[in-house]
mmCIF file of the N, C-alpha and C atoms, coordinates in Angstrom:
data_MODEL
# 
_entry.id   MODEL 
# 
loop_
_atom_site.group_PDB 
_atom_site.id 
_atom_site.type_symbol 
_atom_site.label_atom_id 
_atom_site.label_alt_id 
_atom_site.label_comp_id 
_atom_site.label_asym_id 
_atom_site.label_entity_id 
_atom_site.label_seq_id 
_atom_site.pdbx_PDB_ins_code 
_atom_site.Cartn_x 
_atom_site.Cartn_y 
_atom_site.Cartn_z 
_atom_site.occupancy 
_atom_site.B_iso_or_equiv 
_atom_site.pdbx_formal_charge 
_atom_site.auth_seq_id 
_atom_site.auth_comp_id 
_atom_site.auth_asym_id 
_atom_site.auth_atom_id 
_atom_site.pdbx_PDB_model_num 
ATOM 1   N N  . SER A 1 1  ? 108.015 207.446 84.895 1.00 0.00 ? 1  SER A N  1 
ATOM 2   C CA . SER A 1 1  ? 108.733 208.212 85.437 1.00 0.00 ? 1  SER A CA 1 
ATOM 3   C C  . SER A 1 1  ? 110.082 207.059 84.664 1.00 0.00 ? 1  SER A C  1 
ATOM 4   N N  . ARG A 1 2  ? 110.807 207.771 84.077 1.00 0.00 ? 2  ARG A N  1 
ATOM 5   C CA . ARG A 1 2  ? 112.459 207.235 83.283 1.00 0.00 ? 2  ARG A CA 1 
ATOM 6   C C  . ARG A 1 2  ? 113.311 206.639 84.513 1.00 0.00 ? 2  ARG A C  1 
ATOM 7   N N  . VAL A 1 3  ? 113.945 205.362 84.857 1.00 0.00 ? 3  VAL A N  1 
ATOM 8   C CA . VAL A 1 3  ? 114.533 205.286 86.166 1.00 0.00 ? 3  VAL A CA 1 
ATOM 9   C C  . VAL A 1 3  ? 116.235 204.413 84.988 1.00 0.00 ? 3  VAL A C  1 
ATOM 10  N N  . VAL A 1 4  ? 117.441 205.196 85.092 1.00 0.00 ? 4  VAL A N  1 
ATOM 11  C CA . VAL A 1 4  ? 118.399 204.349 83.804 1.00 0.00 ? 4  VAL A CA 1 
ATOM 12  C C  . VAL A 1 4  ? 118.897 203.759 84.996 1.00 0.00 ? 4  VAL A C  1 
ATOM 13  N N  . GLN A 1 5  ? 119.472 202.359 85.114 1.00 0.00 ? 5  GLN A N  1 
ATOM 14  C CA . GLN A 1 5  ? 120.906 201.443 85.800 1.00 0.00 ? 5  GLN A CA 1 
ATOM 15  C C  . GLN A 1 5  ? 121.620 201.503 84.697 1.00 0.00 ? 5  GLN A C  1 
ATOM 16  N N  . LYS A 1 6  ? 123.478 201.636 84.844 1.00 0.00 ? 6  LYS A N  1 
ATOM 17  C CA . LYS A 1 6  ? 124.217 200.649 83.734 1.00 0.00 ? 6  LYS A CA 1 
ATOM 18  C C  . LYS A 1 6  ? 124.656 199.441 84.649 1.00 0.00 ? 6  LYS A C  1 
ATOM 19  N N  . LYS A 1 7  ? 124.435 198.401 83.828 1.00 0.00 ? 7  LYS A N  1 
ATOM 20  C CA . LYS A 1 7  ? 124.835 196.818 84.592 1.00 0.00 ? 7  LYS A CA 1 
ATOM 21  C C  . LYS A 1 7  ? 125.835 196.713 83.260 1.00 0.00 ? 7  LYS A C  1 
ATOM 22  N N  . LEU A 1 8  ? 126.542 195.459 83.819 1.00 0.00 ? 8  LEU A N  1 
ATOM 23  C CA . LEU A 1 8  ? 127.779 195.083 82.963 1.00 0.00 ? 8  LEU A CA 1 
ATOM 24  C C  . LEU A 1 8  ? 127.285 193.974 82.571 1.00 0.00 ? 8  LEU A C  1 
ATOM 25  N N  . VAL A 1 9  ? 127.580 193.567 81.335 1.00 0.00 ? 9  VAL A N  1 
ATOM 26  C CA . VAL A 1 9  ? 126.883 192.673 80.697 1.00 0.00 ? 9  VAL A CA 1 
ATOM 27  C C  . VAL A 1 9  ? 128.147 192.589 79.356 1.00 0.00 ? 9  VAL A C  1 
ATOM 28  N N  . SER A 1 10 ? 128.740 190.670 79.604 1.00 0.00 ? 10 SER A N  1 
ATOM 29  C CA . SER A 1 10 ? 129.793 190.787 78.295 1.00 0.00 ? 10 SER A CA 1 
ATOM 30  C C  . SER A 1 10 ? 130.753 191.720 78.038 1.00 0.00 ? 10 SER A C  1 
ATOM 31  N N  . GLY A 1 11 ? 131.051 192.608 79.266 1.00 0.00 ? 11 GLY A N  1 
ATOM 32  C CA . GLY A 1 11 ? 132.016 193.071 79.894 1.00 0.00 ? 11 GLY A CA 1 
ATOM 33  C C  . GLY A 1 11 ? 132.207 194.902 79.209 1.00 0.00 ? 11 GLY A C  1 
ATOM 34  N N  . PHE A 1 12 ? 130.517 194.781 78.722 1.00 0.00 ? 12 PHE A N  1 
ATOM 35  C CA . PHE A 1 12 ? 130.429 196.425 78.390 1.00 0.00 ? 12 PHE A CA 1 
ATOM 36  C C  . PHE A 1 12 ? 128.899 196.046 79.486 1.00 0.00 ? 12 PHE A C  1 
ATOM 37  N N  . PHE A 1 13 ? 129.703 197.948 79.009 1.00 0.00 ? 13 PHE A N  1 
ATOM 38  C CA . PHE A 1 13 ? 127.938 198.492 80.018 1.00 0.00 ? 13 PHE A CA 1 
ATOM 39  C C  . PHE A 1 13 ? 127.156 199.138 79.531 1.00 0.00 ? 13 PHE A C  1 
ATOM 40  N N  . MET A 1 14 ? 125.742 198.585 79.477 1.00 0.00 ? 14 MET A N  1 
ATOM 41  C CA . MET A 1 14 ? 124.995 199.012 79.012 1.00 0.00 ? 14 MET A CA 1 
ATOM 42  C C  . MET A 1 14 ? 123.915 199.440 79.783 1.00 0.00 ? 14 MET A C  1 
ATOM 43  N N  . LYS A 1 15 ? 123.207 200.231 78.962 1.00 0.00 ? 15 LYS A N  1 
ATOM 44  C CA . LYS A 1 15 ? 121.836 201.639 80.154 1.00 0.00 ? 15 LYS A CA 1 
ATOM 45  C C  . LYS A 1 15 ? 120.386 199.720 79.833 1.00 0.00 ? 15 LYS A C  1 
ATOM 46  N N  . ASP A 1 16 ? 120.461 200.193 81.250 1.00 0.00 ? 16 ASP A N  1 
ATOM 47  C CA . ASP A 1 16 ? 119.031 199.315 81.202 1.00 0.00 ? 16 ASP A CA 1 
ATOM 48  C C  . ASP A 1 16 ? 117.314 199.847 81.244 1.00 0.00 ? 16 ASP A C  1 
ATOM 49  N N  . VAL A 1 17 ? 116.760 200.578 80.753 1.00 0.00 ? 17 VAL A N  1 
ATOM 50  C CA . VAL A 1 17 ? 116.495 201.390 80.791 1.00 0.00 ? 17 VAL A CA 1 
ATOM 51  C C  . VAL A 1 17 ? 114.342 200.756 81.258 1.00 0.00 ? 17 VAL A C  1 
ATOM 52  N N  . THR A 1 18 ? 113.472 202.087 82.752 1.00 0.00 ? 18 THR A N  1 
ATOM 53  C CA . THR A 1 18 ? 112.203 201.603 82.801 1.00 0.00 ? 18 THR A CA 1 
ATOM 54  C C  . THR A 1 18 ? 111.569 201.981 82.808 1.00 0.00 ? 18 THR A C  1 
ATOM 55  N N  . LEU A 1 19 ? 110.867 201.660 81.782 1.00 0.00 ? 19 LEU A N  1 
ATOM 56  C CA . LEU A 1 19 ? 109.740 202.475 81.458 1.00 0.00 ? 19 LEU A CA 1 
ATOM 57  C C  . LEU A 1 19 ? 108.370 201.988 82.382 1.00 0.00 ? 19 LEU A C  1 
ATOM 58  N N  . ASN A 1 20 ? 107.772 203.077 82.856 1.00 0.00 ? 20 ASN A N  1 
ATOM 59  C CA . ASN A 1 20 ? 106.503 202.368 83.689 1.00 0.00 ? 20 ASN A CA 1 
ATOM 60  C C  . ASN A 1 20 ? 106.314 200.703 84.130 1.00 0.00 ? 20 ASN A C  1 
ATOM 61  N N  . SER A 1 21 ? 107.473 200.698 84.660 1.00 0.00 ? 21 SER A N  1 
ATOM 62  C CA . SER A 1 21 ? 108.279 198.971 85.861 1.00 0.00 ? 21 SER A CA 1 
ATOM 63  C C  . SER A 1 21 ? 108.123 198.225 84.988 1.00 0.00 ? 21 SER A C  1 
ATOM 64  N N  . ARG A 1 22 ? 108.169 198.683 83.626 1.00 0.00 ? 22 ARG A N  1 
ATOM 65  C CA . ARG A 1 22 ? 108.305 197.430 82.453 1.00 0.00 ? 22 ARG A CA 1 
ATOM 66  C C  . ARG A 1 22 ? 109.447 197.631 82.076 1.00 0.00 ? 22 ARG A C  1 
ATOM 67  N N  . LYS A 1 23 ? 110.747 196.810 82.561 1.00 0.00 ? 23 LYS A N  1 
ATOM 68  C CA . LYS A 1 23 ? 111.896 196.236 81.763 1.00 0.00 ? 23 LYS A CA 1 
ATOM 69  C C  . LYS A 1 23 ? 112.007 196.196 80.735 1.00 0.00 ? 23 LYS A C  1 
ATOM 70  N N  . THR A 1 24 ? 112.384 197.274 79.726 1.00 0.00 ? 24 THR A N  1 
ATOM 71  C CA . THR A 1 24 ? 112.354 197.227 77.889 1.00 0.00 ? 24 THR A CA 1 
ATOM 72  C C  . THR A 1 24 ? 114.294 197.639 77.436 1.00 0.00 ? 24 THR A C  1 
ATOM 73  N N  . LEU A 1 25 ? 114.243 197.435 76.032 1.00 0.00 ? 25 LEU A N  1 
ATOM 74  C CA . LEU A 1 25 ? 115.356 197.395 75.654 1.00 0.00 ? 25 LEU A CA 1 
ATOM 75  C C  . LEU A 1 25 ? 114.645 197.989 73.787 1.00 0.00 ? 25 LEU A C  1 
ATOM 76  N N  . ARG A 1 26 ? 115.870 199.409 73.732 1.00 0.00 ? 26 ARG A N  1 
ATOM 77  C CA . ARG A 1 26 ? 115.770 199.116 72.325 1.00 0.00 ? 26 ARG A CA 1 
ATOM 78  C C  . ARG A 1 26 ? 116.683 198.400 71.312 1.00 0.00 ? 26 ARG A C  1 
ATOM 79  N N  . ALA A 1 27 ? 116.984 198.618 70.023 1.00 0.00 ? 27 ALA A N  1 
ATOM 80  C CA . ALA A 1 27 ? 117.199 197.825 69.530 1.00 0.00 ? 27 ALA A CA 1 
ATOM 81  C C  . ALA A 1 27 ? 119.184 197.711 69.579 1.00 0.00 ? 27 ALA A C  1 
ATOM 82  N N  . LYS A 1 28 ? 119.341 198.911 70.146 1.00 0.00 ? 28 LYS A N  1 
ATOM 83  C CA . LYS A 1 28 ? 120.578 199.435 70.571 1.00 0.00 ? 28 LYS A CA 1 
ATOM 84  C C  . LYS A 1 28 ? 120.381 198.886 71.697 1.00 0.00 ? 28 LYS A C  1 
ATOM 85  N N  . GLY A 1 29 ? 120.072 198.538 72.475 1.00 0.00 ? 29 GLY A N  1 
ATOM 86  C CA . GLY A 1 29 ? 120.002 197.922 73.746 1.00 0.00 ? 29 GLY A CA 1 
ATOM 87  C C  . GLY A 1 29 ? 120.490 196.429 73.411 1.00 0.00 ? 29 GLY A C  1 
ATOM 88  N N  . VAL A 1 30 ? 118.873 195.443 72.492 1.00 0.00 ? 30 VAL A N  1 
ATOM 89  C CA . VAL A 1 30 ? 119.437 194.683 72.608 1.00 0.00 ? 30 VAL A CA 1 
ATOM 90  C C  . VAL A 1 30 ? 120.223 194.152 71.899 1.00 0.00 ? 30 VAL A C  1 
ATOM 91  N N  . ALA A 1 31 ? 121.218 195.074 70.990 1.00 0.00 ? 31 ALA A N  1 
ATOM 92  C CA . ALA A 1 31 ? 122.112 194.743 70.417 1.00 0.00 ? 31 ALA A CA 1 
ATOM 93  C C  . ALA A 1 31 ? 123.787 193.741 71.621 1.00 0.00 ? 31 ALA A C  1 
ATOM 94  N N  . ALA A 1 32 ? 123.680 195.736 72.370 1.00 0.00 ? 32 ALA A N  1 
ATOM 95  C CA . ALA A 1 32 ? 124.514 195.467 73.264 1.00 0.00 ? 32 ALA A CA 1 
ATOM 96  C C  . ALA A 1 32 ? 124.326 193.738 74.364 1.00 0.00 ? 32 ALA A C  1 
ATOM 97  N N  . TYR A 1 33 ? 123.025 194.015 74.726 1.00 0.00 ? 33 TYR A N  1 
ATOM 98  C CA . TYR A 1 33 ? 122.751 192.388 75.277 1.00 0.00 ? 33 TYR A CA 1 
ATOM 99  C C  . TYR A 1 33 ? 123.146 191.819 74.789 1.00 0.00 ? 33 TYR A C  1 
ATOM 100 N N  . TYR A 1 34 ? 122.390 191.254 73.967 1.00 0.00 ? 34 TYR A N  1 
ATOM 101 C CA . TYR A 1 34 ? 123.751 189.932 73.413 1.00 0.00 ? 34 TYR A CA 1 
ATOM 102 C C  . TYR A 1 34 ? 124.563 190.253 72.312 1.00 0.00 ? 34 TYR A C  1 
ATOM 103 N N  . GLY A 1 35 ? 125.761 191.090 72.356 1.00 0.00 ? 35 GLY A N  1 
ATOM 104 C CA . GLY A 1 35 ? 127.100 190.734 72.071 1.00 0.00 ? 35 GLY A CA 1 
ATOM 105 C C  . GLY A 1 35 ? 127.227 191.452 69.979 1.00 0.00 ? 35 GLY A C  1 
ATOM 106 N N  . LEU A 1 36 ? 125.874 191.886 69.811 1.00 0.00 ? 36 LEU A N  1 
ATOM 107 C CA . LEU A 1 36 ? 125.568 191.931 68.583 1.00 0.00 ? 36 LEU A CA 1 
ATOM 108 C C  . LEU A 1 36 ? 125.461 193.780 67.568 1.00 0.00 ? 36 LEU A C  1 
ATOM 109 N N  . GLY A 1 37 ? 125.334 193.168 66.533 1.00 0.00 ? 37 GLY A N  1 
ATOM 110 C CA . GLY A 1 37 ? 124.992 194.632 65.898 1.00 0.00 ? 37 GLY A CA 1 
ATOM 111 C C  . GLY A 1 37 ? 123.531 194.674 65.755 1.00 0.00 ? 37 GLY A C  1 
ATOM 112 N N  . VAL A 1 38 ? 123.296 195.876 65.796 1.00 0.00 ? 38 VAL A N  1 
ATOM 113 C CA . VAL A 1 38 ? 122.213 196.835 65.439 1.00 0.00 ? 38 VAL A CA 1 
ATOM 114 C C  . VAL A 1 38 ? 121.248 195.661 64.417 1.00 0.00 ? 38 VAL A C  1 
ATOM 115 N N  . ALA A 1 39 ? 122.160 195.844 63.541 1.00 0.00 ? 39 ALA A N  1 
ATOM 116 C CA . ALA A 1 39 ? 121.484 195.571 61.810 1.00 0.00 ? 39 ALA A CA 1 
ATOM 117 C C  . ALA A 1 39 ? 121.314 193.952 62.305 1.00 0.00 ? 39 ALA A C  1 
ATOM 118 N N  . THR A 1 40 ? 121.996 193.363 62.990 1.00 0.00 ? 40 THR A N  1 
ATOM 119 C CA . THR A 1 40 ? 121.934 191.754 63.446 1.00 0.00 ? 40 THR A CA 1 
ATOM 120 C C  . THR A 1 40 ? 121.018 191.846 63.918 1.00 0.00 ? 40 THR A C  1 
ATOM 121 N N  . VAL A 1 41 ? 120.194 192.357 65.129 1.00 0.00 ? 41 VAL A N  1 
ATOM 122 C CA . VAL A 1 41 ? 119.041 192.818 66.013 1.00 0.00 ? 41 VAL A CA 1 
ATOM 123 C C  . VAL A 1 41 ? 117.935 192.303 64.649 1.00 0.00 ? 41 VAL A C  1 
ATOM 124 N N  . TRP A 1 42 ? 118.205 193.990 64.365 1.00 0.00 ? 42 TRP A N  1 
ATOM 125 C CA . TRP A 1 42 ? 116.839 193.967 62.460 1.00 0.00 ? 42 TRP A CA 1 
ATOM 126 C C  . TRP A 1 42 ? 116.654 192.570 62.513 1.00 0.00 ? 42 TRP A C  1 
ATOM 127 N N  . ARG A 1 43 ? 117.424 192.359 61.466 1.00 0.00 ? 43 ARG A N  1 
ATOM 128 C CA . ARG A 1 43 ? 117.927 191.006 60.121 1.00 0.00 ? 43 ARG A CA 1 
ATOM 129 C C  . ARG A 1 43 ? 117.279 189.748 61.320 1.00 0.00 ? 43 ARG A C  1 
ATOM 130 N N  . TRP A 1 44 ? 117.678 189.450 62.399 1.00 0.00 ? 44 TRP A N  1 
ATOM 131 C CA . TRP A 1 44 ? 117.103 188.473 63.341 1.00 0.00 ? 44 TRP A CA 1 
ATOM 132 C C  . TRP A 1 44 ? 115.842 188.182 63.483 1.00 0.00 ? 44 TRP A C  1 
ATOM 133 N N  . ALA A 1 45 ? 115.525 190.051 63.741 1.00 0.00 ? 45 ALA A N  1 
ATOM 134 C CA . ALA A 1 45 ? 114.080 189.695 64.435 1.00 0.00 ? 45 ALA A CA 1 
ATOM 135 C C  . ALA A 1 45 ? 112.519 190.038 63.023 1.00 0.00 ? 45 ALA A C  1 
ATOM 136 N N  . LYS A 1 46 ? 113.471 190.809 61.908 1.00 0.00 ? 46 LYS A N  1 
ATOM 137 C CA . LYS A 1 46 ? 112.382 190.237 60.788 1.00 0.00 ? 46 LYS A CA 1 
ATOM 138 C C  . LYS A 1 46 ? 111.820 188.572 60.348 1.00 0.00 ? 46 LYS A C  1 
ATOM 139 N N  . GLU A 1 47 ? 113.597 187.870 60.654 1.00 0.00 ? 47 GLU A N  1 
ATOM 140 C CA . GLU A 1 47 ? 113.616 185.794 60.541 1.00 0.00 ? 47 GLU A CA 1 
ATOM 141 C C  . GLU A 1 47 ? 113.090 185.352 61.550 1.00 0.00 ? 47 GLU A C  1 
ATOM 142 N N  . GLY A 1 48 ? 112.525 186.650 62.370 1.00 0.00 ? 48 GLY A N  1 
ATOM 143 C CA . GLY A 1 48 ? 111.948 185.718 63.840 1.00 0.00 ? 48 GLY A CA 1 
ATOM 144 C C  . GLY A 1 48 ? 112.845 184.080 64.493 1.00 0.00 ? 48 GLY A C  1 
ATOM 145 N N  . LYS A 1 49 ? 113.869 185.200 63.520 1.00 0.00 ? 49 LYS A N  1 
ATOM 146 C CA . LYS A 1 49 ? 115.188 184.149 65.230 1.00 0.00 ? 49 LYS A CA 1 
ATOM 147 C C  . LYS A 1 49 ? 114.950 184.919 67.300 1.00 0.00 ? 49 LYS A C  1 
ATOM 148 N N  . LEU A 1 50 ? 114.800 185.737 66.931 1.00 0.00 ? 50 LEU A N  1 
ATOM 149 C CA . LEU A 1 50 ? 114.517 187.037 68.074 1.00 0.00 ? 50 LEU A CA 1 
ATOM 150 C C  . LEU A 1 50 ? 112.638 187.323 68.167 1.00 0.00 ? 50 LEU A C  1 
ATOM 151 N N  . PRO A 1 51 ? 112.929 186.940 69.888 1.00 0.00 ? 51 PRO A N  1 
ATOM 152 C CA . PRO A 1 51 ? 111.610 186.917 70.506 1.00 0.00 ? 51 PRO A CA 1 
ATOM 153 C C  . PRO A 1 51 ? 110.870 188.127 69.668 1.00 0.00 ? 51 PRO A C  1 
ATOM 154 N N  . LYS A 1 52 ? 109.349 187.956 69.596 1.00 0.00 ? 52 LYS A N  1 
ATOM 155 C CA . LYS A 1 52 ? 109.218 189.668 68.696 1.00 0.00 ? 52 LYS A CA 1 
ATOM 156 C C  . LYS A 1 52 ? 108.982 190.524 69.606 1.00 0.00 ? 52 LYS A C  1 
ATOM 157 N N  . GLY A 1 53 ? 109.819 191.857 68.961 1.00 0.00 ? 53 GLY A N  1 
ATOM 158 C CA . GLY A 1 53 ? 109.577 192.858 69.601 1.00 0.00 ? 53 GLY A CA 1 
ATOM 159 C C  . GLY A 1 53 ? 108.005 193.897 69.759 1.00 0.00 ? 53 GLY A C  1 
ATOM 160 N N  . THR A 1 54 ? 107.694 194.579 71.010 1.00 0.00 ? 54 THR A N  1 
ATOM 161 C CA . THR A 1 54 ? 106.658 195.423 70.771 1.00 0.00 ? 54 THR A CA 1 
ATOM 162 C C  . THR A 1 54 ? 106.570 196.824 69.682 1.00 0.00 ? 54 THR A C  1 
ATOM 163 N N  . ARG A 1 55 ? 106.035 197.198 68.941 1.00 0.00 ? 55 ARG A N  1 
ATOM 164 C CA . ARG A 1 55 ? 105.847 198.259 68.266 1.00 0.00 ? 55 ARG A CA 1 
ATOM 165 C C  . ARG A 1 55 ? 105.855 198.887 69.009 1.00 0.00 ? 55 ARG A C  1 
ATOM 166 N N  . LEU A 1 56 ? 105.997 200.411 69.926 1.00 0.00 ? 56 LEU A N  1 
ATOM 167 C CA . LEU A 1 56 ? 105.379 201.185 69.928 1.00 0.00 ? 56 LEU A CA 1 
ATOM 168 C C  . LEU A 1 56 ? 105.162 203.004 69.283 1.00 0.00 ? 56 LEU A C  1 
ATOM 169 N N  . SER A 1 57 ? 105.461 202.678 67.941 1.00 0.00 ? 57 SER A N  1 
ATOM 170 C CA . SER A 1 57 ? 105.042 203.240 67.407 1.00 0.00 ? 57 SER A CA 1 
ATOM 171 C C  . SER A 1 57 ? 105.894 203.408 66.020 1.00 0.00 ? 57 SER A C  1 
ATOM 172 N N  . PRO A 1 58 ? 105.523 204.151 64.253 1.00 0.00 ? 58 PRO A N  1 
ATOM 173 C CA . PRO A 1 58 ? 106.363 203.047 63.472 1.00 0.00 ? 58 PRO A CA 1 
ATOM 174 C C  . PRO A 1 58 ? 107.578 203.312 64.008 1.00 0.00 ? 58 PRO A C  1 
ATOM 175 N N  . ARG A 1 59 ? 108.551 204.217 64.405 1.00 0.00 ? 59 ARG A N  1 
ATOM 176 C CA . ARG A 1 59 ? 109.796 204.322 64.578 1.00 0.00 ? 59 ARG A CA 1 
ATOM 177 C C  . ARG A 1 59 ? 110.129 203.405 66.136 1.00 0.00 ? 59 ARG A C  1 
ATOM 178 N N  . VAL A 1 60 ? 109.766 203.374 67.056 1.00 0.00 ? 60 VAL A N  1 
ATOM 179 C CA . VAL A 1 60 ? 109.964 202.980 67.799 1.00 0.00 ? 60 VAL A CA 1 
ATOM 180 C C  . VAL A 1 60 ? 109.665 200.912 68.388 1.00 0.00 ? 60 VAL A C  1 
ATOM 181 N N  . THR A 1 61 ? 110.051 200.244 69.254 1.00 0.00 ? 61 THR A N  1 
ATOM 182 C CA . THR A 1 61 ? 109.945 199.014 68.995 1.00 0.00 ? 61 THR A CA 1 
ATOM 183 C C  . THR A 1 61 ? 110.225 198.878 70.143 1.00 0.00 ? 61 THR A C  1 
ATOM 184 N N  . VAL A 1 62 ? 110.059 198.434 71.359 1.00 0.00 ? 62 VAL A N  1 
ATOM 185 C CA . VAL A 1 62 ? 110.993 197.776 72.251 1.00 0.00 ? 62 VAL A CA 1 
ATOM 186 C C  . VAL A 1 62 ? 111.447 195.850 72.699 1.00 0.00 ? 62 VAL A C  1 
ATOM 187 N N  . TRP A 1 63 ? 111.162 195.250 73.534 1.00 0.00 ? 63 TRP A N  1 
ATOM 188 C CA . TRP A 1 63 ? 111.620 194.141 73.627 1.00 0.00 ? 63 TRP A CA 1 
ATOM 189 C C  . TRP A 1 63 ? 111.794 193.941 74.783 1.00 0.00 ? 63 TRP A C  1 
ATOM 190 N N  . ARG A 1 64 ? 110.980 192.875 75.713 1.00 0.00 ? 64 ARG A N  1 
ATOM 191 C CA . ARG A 1 64 ? 110.424 193.152 77.257 1.00 0.00 ? 64 ARG A CA 1 
ATOM 192 C C  . ARG A 1 64 ? 112.362 192.326 77.258 1.00 0.00 ? 64 ARG A C  1 
ATOM 193 N N  . ILE A 1 65 ? 113.348 192.351 78.413 1.00 0.00 ? 65 ILE A N  1 
ATOM 194 C CA . ILE A 1 65 ? 114.674 191.741 78.739 1.00 0.00 ? 65 ILE A CA 1 
ATOM 195 C C  . ILE A 1 65 ? 114.190 190.882 80.005 1.00 0.00 ? 65 ILE A C  1 
ATOM 196 N N  . GLU A 1 66 ? 112.734 189.962 79.530 1.00 0.00 ? 66 GLU A N  1 
ATOM 197 C CA . GLU A 1 66 ? 111.932 189.270 80.667 1.00 0.00 ? 66 GLU A CA 1 
ATOM 198 C C  . GLU A 1 66 ? 112.543 188.082 79.365 1.00 0.00 ? 66 GLU A C  1 
ATOM 199 N N  . ASP A 1 67 ? 111.795 188.485 78.198 1.00 0.00 ? 67 ASP A N  1 
ATOM 200 C CA . ASP A 1 67 ? 111.621 187.265 76.859 1.00 0.00 ? 67 ASP A CA 1 
ATOM 201 C C  . ASP A 1 67 ? 112.856 187.766 76.096 1.00 0.00 ? 67 ASP A C  1 
ATOM 202 N N  . LEU A 1 68 ? 114.042 187.957 76.438 1.00 0.00 ? 68 LEU A N  1 
ATOM 203 C CA . LEU A 1 68 ? 115.672 188.127 75.626 1.00 0.00 ? 68 LEU A CA 1 
ATOM 204 C C  . LEU A 1 68 ? 116.240 186.830 76.045 1.00 0.00 ? 68 LEU A C  1 
ATOM 205 N N  . GLU A 1 69 ? 115.596 186.834 78.302 1.00 0.00 ? 69 GLU A N  1 
ATOM 206 C CA . GLU A 1 69 ? 116.299 186.323 78.905 1.00 0.00 ? 69 GLU A CA 1 
ATOM 207 C C  . GLU A 1 69 ? 116.279 185.170 78.906 1.00 0.00 ? 69 GLU A C  1 
ATOM 208 N N  . GLN A 1 70 ? 114.626 184.694 78.190 1.00 0.00 ? 70 GLN A N  1 
ATOM 209 C CA . GLN A 1 70 ? 114.169 183.951 78.347 1.00 0.00 ? 70 GLN A CA 1 
ATOM 210 C C  . GLN A 1 70 ? 114.298 182.482 77.381 1.00 0.00 ? 70 GLN A C  1 
ATOM 211 N N  . PHE A 1 71 ? 114.660 183.553 75.955 1.00 0.00 ? 71 PHE A N  1 
ATOM 212 C CA . PHE A 1 71 ? 114.945 183.331 74.437 1.00 0.00 ? 71 PHE A CA 1 
ATOM 213 C C  . PHE A 1 71 ? 116.796 183.087 74.447 1.00 0.00 ? 71 PHE A C  1 
ATOM 214 N N  . LEU A 1 72 ? 117.399 183.594 75.491 1.00 0.00 ? 72 LEU A N  1 
ATOM 215 C CA . LEU A 1 72 ? 118.532 183.058 75.211 1.00 0.00 ? 72 LEU A CA 1 
ATOM 216 C C  . LEU A 1 72 ? 118.865 181.356 76.135 1.00 0.00 ? 72 LEU A C  1 
ATOM 217 N N  . ASN A 1 73 ? 118.316 181.855 77.337 1.00 0.00 ? 73 ASN A N  1 
ATOM 218 C CA . ASN A 1 73 ? 118.101 181.095 78.139 1.00 0.00 ? 73 ASN A CA 1 
ATOM 219 C C  . ASN A 1 73 ? 118.037 179.072 77.467 1.00 0.00 ? 73 ASN A C  1 
ATOM 220 N N  . GLN A 1 74 ? 116.814 179.158 76.465 1.00 0.00 ? 74 GLN A N  1 
ATOM 221 C CA . GLN A 1 74 ? 116.053 178.202 75.436 1.00 0.00 ? 74 GLN A CA 1 
ATOM 222 C C  . GLN A 1 74 ? 117.380 178.077 74.704 1.00 0.00 ? 74 GLN A C  1 
ATOM 223 N N  . ALA A 1 75 ? 118.234 179.594 73.977 1.00 0.00 ? 75 ALA A N  1 
ATOM 224 C CA . ALA A 1 75 ? 118.996 178.323 72.449 1.00 0.00 ? 75 ALA A CA 1 
ATOM 225 C C  . ALA A 1 75 ? 120.391 178.007 73.904 1.00 0.00 ? 75 ALA A C  1 
ATOM 226 N N  . ALA A 1 76 ? 120.716 178.257 74.691 1.00 0.00 ? 76 ALA A N  1 
ATOM 227 C CA . ALA A 1 76 ? 121.537 177.681 75.496 1.00 0.00 ? 76 ALA A CA 1 
ATOM 228 C C  . ALA A 1 76 ? 121.225 175.852 75.836 1.00 0.00 ? 76 ALA A C  1 
ATOM 229 N N  . GLN A 1 77 ? 119.748 175.918 75.839 1.00 0.00 ? 77 GLN A N  1 
ATOM 230 C CA . GLN A 1 77 ? 120.232 174.482 76.721 1.00 0.00 ? 77 GLN A CA 1 
ATOM 231 C C  . GLN A 1 77 ? 119.843 174.140 75.030 1.00 0.00 ? 77 GLN A C  1 
ATOM 232 N N  . GLY A 1 78 ? 119.628 174.396 73.628 1.00 0.00 ? 78 GLY A N  1 
ATOM 233 C CA . GLY A 1 78 ? 119.786 173.508 72.239 1.00 0.00 ? 78 GLY A CA 1 
ATOM 234 C C  . GLY A 1 78 ? 118.631 173.995 71.700 1.00 0.00 ? 78 GLY A C  1 
ATOM 235 N N  . GLN A 1 79 ? 117.745 174.619 72.395 1.00 0.00 ? 79 GLN A N  1 
ATOM 236 C CA . GLN A 1 79 ? 115.509 174.879 72.140 1.00 0.00 ? 79 GLN A CA 1 
ATOM 237 C C  . GLN A 1 79 ? 115.718 176.277 71.237 1.00 0.00 ? 79 GLN A C  1 
ATOM 238 N N  . GLY A 1 80 ? 116.723 177.297 70.636 1.00 0.00 ? 80 GLY A N  1 
ATOM 239 C CA . GLY A 1 80 ? 116.551 178.412 69.887 1.00 0.00 ? 80 GLY A CA 1 
ATOM 240 C C  . GLY A 1 80 ? 116.751 178.294 69.127 1.00 0.00 ? 80 GLY A C  1 
ATOM 241 N N  . ALA A 1 81 ? 116.471 179.414 68.454 1.00 0.00 ? 81 ALA A N  1 
ATOM 242 C CA . ALA A 1 81 ? 116.205 179.182 66.653 1.00 0.00 ? 81 ALA A CA 1 
ATOM 243 C C  . ALA A 1 81 ? 117.538 179.557 66.463 1.00 0.00 ? 81 ALA A C  1 
ATOM 244 N N  . VAL A 1 82 ? 118.624 180.351 66.888 1.00 0.00 ? 82 VAL A N  1 
ATOM 245 C CA . VAL A 1 82 ? 119.260 180.701 66.711 1.00 0.00 ? 82 VAL A CA 1 
ATOM 246 C C  . VAL A 1 82 ? 120.591 179.637 66.434 1.00 0.00 ? 82 VAL A C  1 
# 
């Protein structure tokens, strides 16, 4: 079942989608989470500047929120690729 919760991130409301108890975001959600454009998310993913997403089908890729948070914390400490 799908559970949708709204969460305030950087002054914007974003949808936090839970799929089968695993919290994941699609590219649009990652963009909202980081305050980026969707094209930047895909470019950074291609360049290895974001954690690796999981491809669910040829047209669906998701990122675990836990991985995104860890990446953001590492970048804040000067250890990230950004």
